[in-house]
GROMACS .gro file of N, CA, C and O in nm:
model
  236
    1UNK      N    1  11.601   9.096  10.598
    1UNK     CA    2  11.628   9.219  10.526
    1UNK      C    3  11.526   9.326  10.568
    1UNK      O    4  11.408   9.297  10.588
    2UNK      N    5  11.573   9.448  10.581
    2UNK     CA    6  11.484   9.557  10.641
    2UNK      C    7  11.473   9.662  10.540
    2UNK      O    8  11.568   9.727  10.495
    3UNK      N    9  11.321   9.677  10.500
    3UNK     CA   10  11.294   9.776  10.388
    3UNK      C   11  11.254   9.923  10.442
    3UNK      O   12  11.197   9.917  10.551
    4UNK      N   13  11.265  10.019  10.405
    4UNK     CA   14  11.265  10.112  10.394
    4UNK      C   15  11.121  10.156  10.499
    4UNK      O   16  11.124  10.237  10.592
    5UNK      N   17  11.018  10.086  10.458
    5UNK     CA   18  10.938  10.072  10.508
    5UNK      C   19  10.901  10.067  10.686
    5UNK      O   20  10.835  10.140  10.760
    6UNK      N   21  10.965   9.966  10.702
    6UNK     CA   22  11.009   9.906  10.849
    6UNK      C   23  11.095   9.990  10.909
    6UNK      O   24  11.090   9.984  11.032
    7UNK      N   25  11.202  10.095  10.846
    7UNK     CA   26  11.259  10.182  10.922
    7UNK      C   27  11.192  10.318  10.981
    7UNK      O   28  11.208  10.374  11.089
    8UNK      N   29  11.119  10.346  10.879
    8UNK     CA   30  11.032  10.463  10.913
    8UNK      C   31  10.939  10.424  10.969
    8UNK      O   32  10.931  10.496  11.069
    9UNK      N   33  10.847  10.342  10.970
    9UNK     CA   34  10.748  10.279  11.068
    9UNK      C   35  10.855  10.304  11.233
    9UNK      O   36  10.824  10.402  11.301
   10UNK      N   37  10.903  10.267  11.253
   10UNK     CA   38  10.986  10.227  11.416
   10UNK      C   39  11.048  10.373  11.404
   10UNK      O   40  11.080  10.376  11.523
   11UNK      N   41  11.094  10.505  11.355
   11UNK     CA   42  11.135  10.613  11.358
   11UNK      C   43  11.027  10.679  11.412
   11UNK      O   44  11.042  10.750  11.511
   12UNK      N   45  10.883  10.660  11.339
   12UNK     CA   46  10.792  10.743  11.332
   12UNK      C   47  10.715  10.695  11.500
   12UNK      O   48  10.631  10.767  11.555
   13UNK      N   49  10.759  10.580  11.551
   13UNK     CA   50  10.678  10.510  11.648
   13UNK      C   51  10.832  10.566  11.766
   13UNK      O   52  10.830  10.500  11.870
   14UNK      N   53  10.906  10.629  11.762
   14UNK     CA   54  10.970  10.658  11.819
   14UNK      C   55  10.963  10.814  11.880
   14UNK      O   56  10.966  10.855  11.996
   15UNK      N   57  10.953  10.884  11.747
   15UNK     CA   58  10.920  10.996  11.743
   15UNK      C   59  10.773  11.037  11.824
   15UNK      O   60  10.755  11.140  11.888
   16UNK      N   61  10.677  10.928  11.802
   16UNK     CA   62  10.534  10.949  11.884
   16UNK      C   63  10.499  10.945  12.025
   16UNK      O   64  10.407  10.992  12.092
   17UNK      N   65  10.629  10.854  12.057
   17UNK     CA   66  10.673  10.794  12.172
   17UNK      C   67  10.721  10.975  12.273
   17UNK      O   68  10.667  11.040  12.363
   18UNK      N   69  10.795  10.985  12.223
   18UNK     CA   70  10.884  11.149  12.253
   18UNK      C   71  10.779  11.264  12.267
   18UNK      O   72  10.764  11.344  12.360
   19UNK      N   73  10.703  11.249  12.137
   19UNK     CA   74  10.596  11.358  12.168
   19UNK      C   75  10.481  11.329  12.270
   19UNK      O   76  10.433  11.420  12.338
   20UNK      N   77  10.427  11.158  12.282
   20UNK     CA   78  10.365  11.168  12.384
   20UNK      C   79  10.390  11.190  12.498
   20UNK      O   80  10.306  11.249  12.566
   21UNK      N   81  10.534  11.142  12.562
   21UNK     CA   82  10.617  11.168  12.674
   21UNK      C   83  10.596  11.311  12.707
   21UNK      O   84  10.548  11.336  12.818
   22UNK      N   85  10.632  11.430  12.610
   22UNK     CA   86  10.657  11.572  12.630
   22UNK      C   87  10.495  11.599  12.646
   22UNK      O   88  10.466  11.679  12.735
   23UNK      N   89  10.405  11.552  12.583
   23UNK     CA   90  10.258  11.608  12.597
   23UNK      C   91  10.215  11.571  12.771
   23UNK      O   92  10.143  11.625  12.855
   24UNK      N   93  10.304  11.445  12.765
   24UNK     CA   94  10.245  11.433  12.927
   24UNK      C   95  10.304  11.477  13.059
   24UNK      O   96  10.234  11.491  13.160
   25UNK      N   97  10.433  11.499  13.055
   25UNK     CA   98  10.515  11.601  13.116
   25UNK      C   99  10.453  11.727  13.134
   25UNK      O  100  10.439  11.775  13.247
   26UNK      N  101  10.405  11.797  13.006
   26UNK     CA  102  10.388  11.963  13.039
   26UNK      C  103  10.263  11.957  13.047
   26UNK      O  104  10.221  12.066  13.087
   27UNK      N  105  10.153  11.859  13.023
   27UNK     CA  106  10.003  11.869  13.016
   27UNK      C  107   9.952  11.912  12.930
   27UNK      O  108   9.837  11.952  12.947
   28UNK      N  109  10.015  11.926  12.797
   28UNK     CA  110   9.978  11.907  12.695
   28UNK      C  111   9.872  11.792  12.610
   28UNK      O  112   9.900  11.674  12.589
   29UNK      N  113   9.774  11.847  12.577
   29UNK     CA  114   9.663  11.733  12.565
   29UNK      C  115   9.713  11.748  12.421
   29UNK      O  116   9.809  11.684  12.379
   30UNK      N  117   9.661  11.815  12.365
   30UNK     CA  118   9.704  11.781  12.204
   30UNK      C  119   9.842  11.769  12.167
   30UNK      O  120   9.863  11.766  12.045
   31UNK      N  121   9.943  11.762  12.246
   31UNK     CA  122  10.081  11.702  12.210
   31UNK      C  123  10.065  11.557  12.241
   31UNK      O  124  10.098  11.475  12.154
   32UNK      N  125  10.022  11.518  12.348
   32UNK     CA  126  10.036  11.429  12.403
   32UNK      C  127   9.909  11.299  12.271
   32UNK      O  128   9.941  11.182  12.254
   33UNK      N  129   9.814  11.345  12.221
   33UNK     CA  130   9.713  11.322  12.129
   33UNK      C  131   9.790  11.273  11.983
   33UNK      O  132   9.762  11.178  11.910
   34UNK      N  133   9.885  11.363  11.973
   34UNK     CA  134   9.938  11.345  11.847
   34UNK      C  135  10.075  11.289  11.807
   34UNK      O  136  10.128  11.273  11.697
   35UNK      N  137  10.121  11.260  11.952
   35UNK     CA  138  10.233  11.138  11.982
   35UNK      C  139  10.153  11.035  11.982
   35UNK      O  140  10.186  10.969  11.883
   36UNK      N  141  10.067  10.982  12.035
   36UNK     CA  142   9.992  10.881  12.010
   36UNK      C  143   9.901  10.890  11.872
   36UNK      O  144   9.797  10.825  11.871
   37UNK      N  145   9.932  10.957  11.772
   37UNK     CA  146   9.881  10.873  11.650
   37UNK      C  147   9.987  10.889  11.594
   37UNK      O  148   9.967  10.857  11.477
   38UNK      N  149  10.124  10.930  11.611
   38UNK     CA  150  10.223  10.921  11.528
   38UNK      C  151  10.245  10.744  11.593
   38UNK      O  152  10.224  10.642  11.528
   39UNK      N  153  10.272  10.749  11.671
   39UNK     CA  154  10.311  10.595  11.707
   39UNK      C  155  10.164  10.512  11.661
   39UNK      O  156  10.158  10.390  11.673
   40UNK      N  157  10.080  10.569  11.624
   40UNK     CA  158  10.010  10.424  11.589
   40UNK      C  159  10.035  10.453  11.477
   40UNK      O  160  10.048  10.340  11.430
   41UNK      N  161  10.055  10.534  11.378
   41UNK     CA  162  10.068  10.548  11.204
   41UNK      C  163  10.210  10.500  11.208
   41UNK      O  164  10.244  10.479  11.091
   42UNK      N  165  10.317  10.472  11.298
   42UNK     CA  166  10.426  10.433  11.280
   42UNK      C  167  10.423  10.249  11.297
   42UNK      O  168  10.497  10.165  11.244
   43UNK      N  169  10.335  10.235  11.368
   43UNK     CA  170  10.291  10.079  11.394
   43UNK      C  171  10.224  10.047  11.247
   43UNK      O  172  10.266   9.939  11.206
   44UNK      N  173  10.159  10.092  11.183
   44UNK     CA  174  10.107  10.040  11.094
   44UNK      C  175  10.184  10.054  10.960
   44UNK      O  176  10.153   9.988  10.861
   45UNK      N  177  10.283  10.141  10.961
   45UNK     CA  178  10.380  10.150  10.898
   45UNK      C  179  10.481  10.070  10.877
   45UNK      O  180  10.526  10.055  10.764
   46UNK      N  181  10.535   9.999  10.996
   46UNK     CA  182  10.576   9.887  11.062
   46UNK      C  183  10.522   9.748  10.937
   46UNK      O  184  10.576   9.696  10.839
   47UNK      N  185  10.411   9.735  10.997
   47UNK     CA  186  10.326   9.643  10.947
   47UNK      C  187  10.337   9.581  10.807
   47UNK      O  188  10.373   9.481  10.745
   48UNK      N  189  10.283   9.698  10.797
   48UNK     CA  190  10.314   9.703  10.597
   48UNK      C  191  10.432   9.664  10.528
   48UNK      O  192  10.442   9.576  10.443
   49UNK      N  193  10.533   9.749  10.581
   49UNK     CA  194  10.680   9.673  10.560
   49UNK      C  195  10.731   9.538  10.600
   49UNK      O  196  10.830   9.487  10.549
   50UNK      N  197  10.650   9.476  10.705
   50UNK     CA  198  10.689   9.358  10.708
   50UNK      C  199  10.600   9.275  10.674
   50UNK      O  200  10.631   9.158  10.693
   51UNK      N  201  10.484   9.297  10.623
   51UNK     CA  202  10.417   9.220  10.514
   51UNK      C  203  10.506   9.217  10.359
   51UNK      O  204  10.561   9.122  10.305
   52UNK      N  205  10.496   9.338  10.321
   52UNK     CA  206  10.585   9.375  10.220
   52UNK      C  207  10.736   9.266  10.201
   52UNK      O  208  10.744   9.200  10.097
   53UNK      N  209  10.815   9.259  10.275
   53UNK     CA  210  10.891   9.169  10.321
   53UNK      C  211  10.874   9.062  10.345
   53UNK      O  212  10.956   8.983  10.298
   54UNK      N  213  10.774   9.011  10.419
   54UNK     CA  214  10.768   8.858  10.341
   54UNK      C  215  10.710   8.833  10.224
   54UNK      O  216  10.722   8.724  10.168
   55UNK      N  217  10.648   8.920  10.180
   55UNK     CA  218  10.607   8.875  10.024
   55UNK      C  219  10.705   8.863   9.936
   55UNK      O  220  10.696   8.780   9.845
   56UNK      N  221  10.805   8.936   9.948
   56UNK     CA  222  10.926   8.935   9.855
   56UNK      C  223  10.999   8.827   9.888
   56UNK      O  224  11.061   8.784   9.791
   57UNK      N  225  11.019   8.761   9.993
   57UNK     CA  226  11.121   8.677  10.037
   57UNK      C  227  11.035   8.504   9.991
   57UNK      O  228  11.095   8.396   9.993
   58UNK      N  229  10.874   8.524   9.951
   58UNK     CA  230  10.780   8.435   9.892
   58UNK      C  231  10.815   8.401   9.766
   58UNK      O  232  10.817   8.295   9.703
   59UNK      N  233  10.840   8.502   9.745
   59UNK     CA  234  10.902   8.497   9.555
   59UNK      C  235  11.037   8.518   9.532
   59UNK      O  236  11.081   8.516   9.417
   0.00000   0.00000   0.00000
C-alpha cells in the first residue's frame, strides 16, 4: 500500500531530478543546487513514508 507520503517523496525526487538537469544544461549553479536538495528532501520523504508503512502494516 502506498501512502501519501511515498508519493510525494518520488514527485518531489523527480521534480529535483528536472531542475538539476536544467541547472546543468544552462549552467545554472543555483538551479542546478536546488534540484539537488529537492531530490534529497524527496528521498527522505520517501523514507519516512515507507517507514510509516511498515509500521502500520506491524499493527
Amino acid at each position: 500500500m502506498v501512502n501519501k507520503d511515498q508519493v510525494a517523496g518520488v514527485a518531489k525526487q523527480i521534480k529535483g531530478s528536472v531542475k538539476e538537469a536544467a541547472g546543468k544544461a544552462t549552467g545554472n549553479r543555483q538551479t542546478q543546487a536546488e534540484g539537488t536538495a529537492d531530490k534529497i528532501a524527496g528521498k527522505v520523504q520517501k523514507a519516512y513514508g515507507d517507514v510509516k508503512d511498515k509500521v502500520k502494516k506491524a499493527f
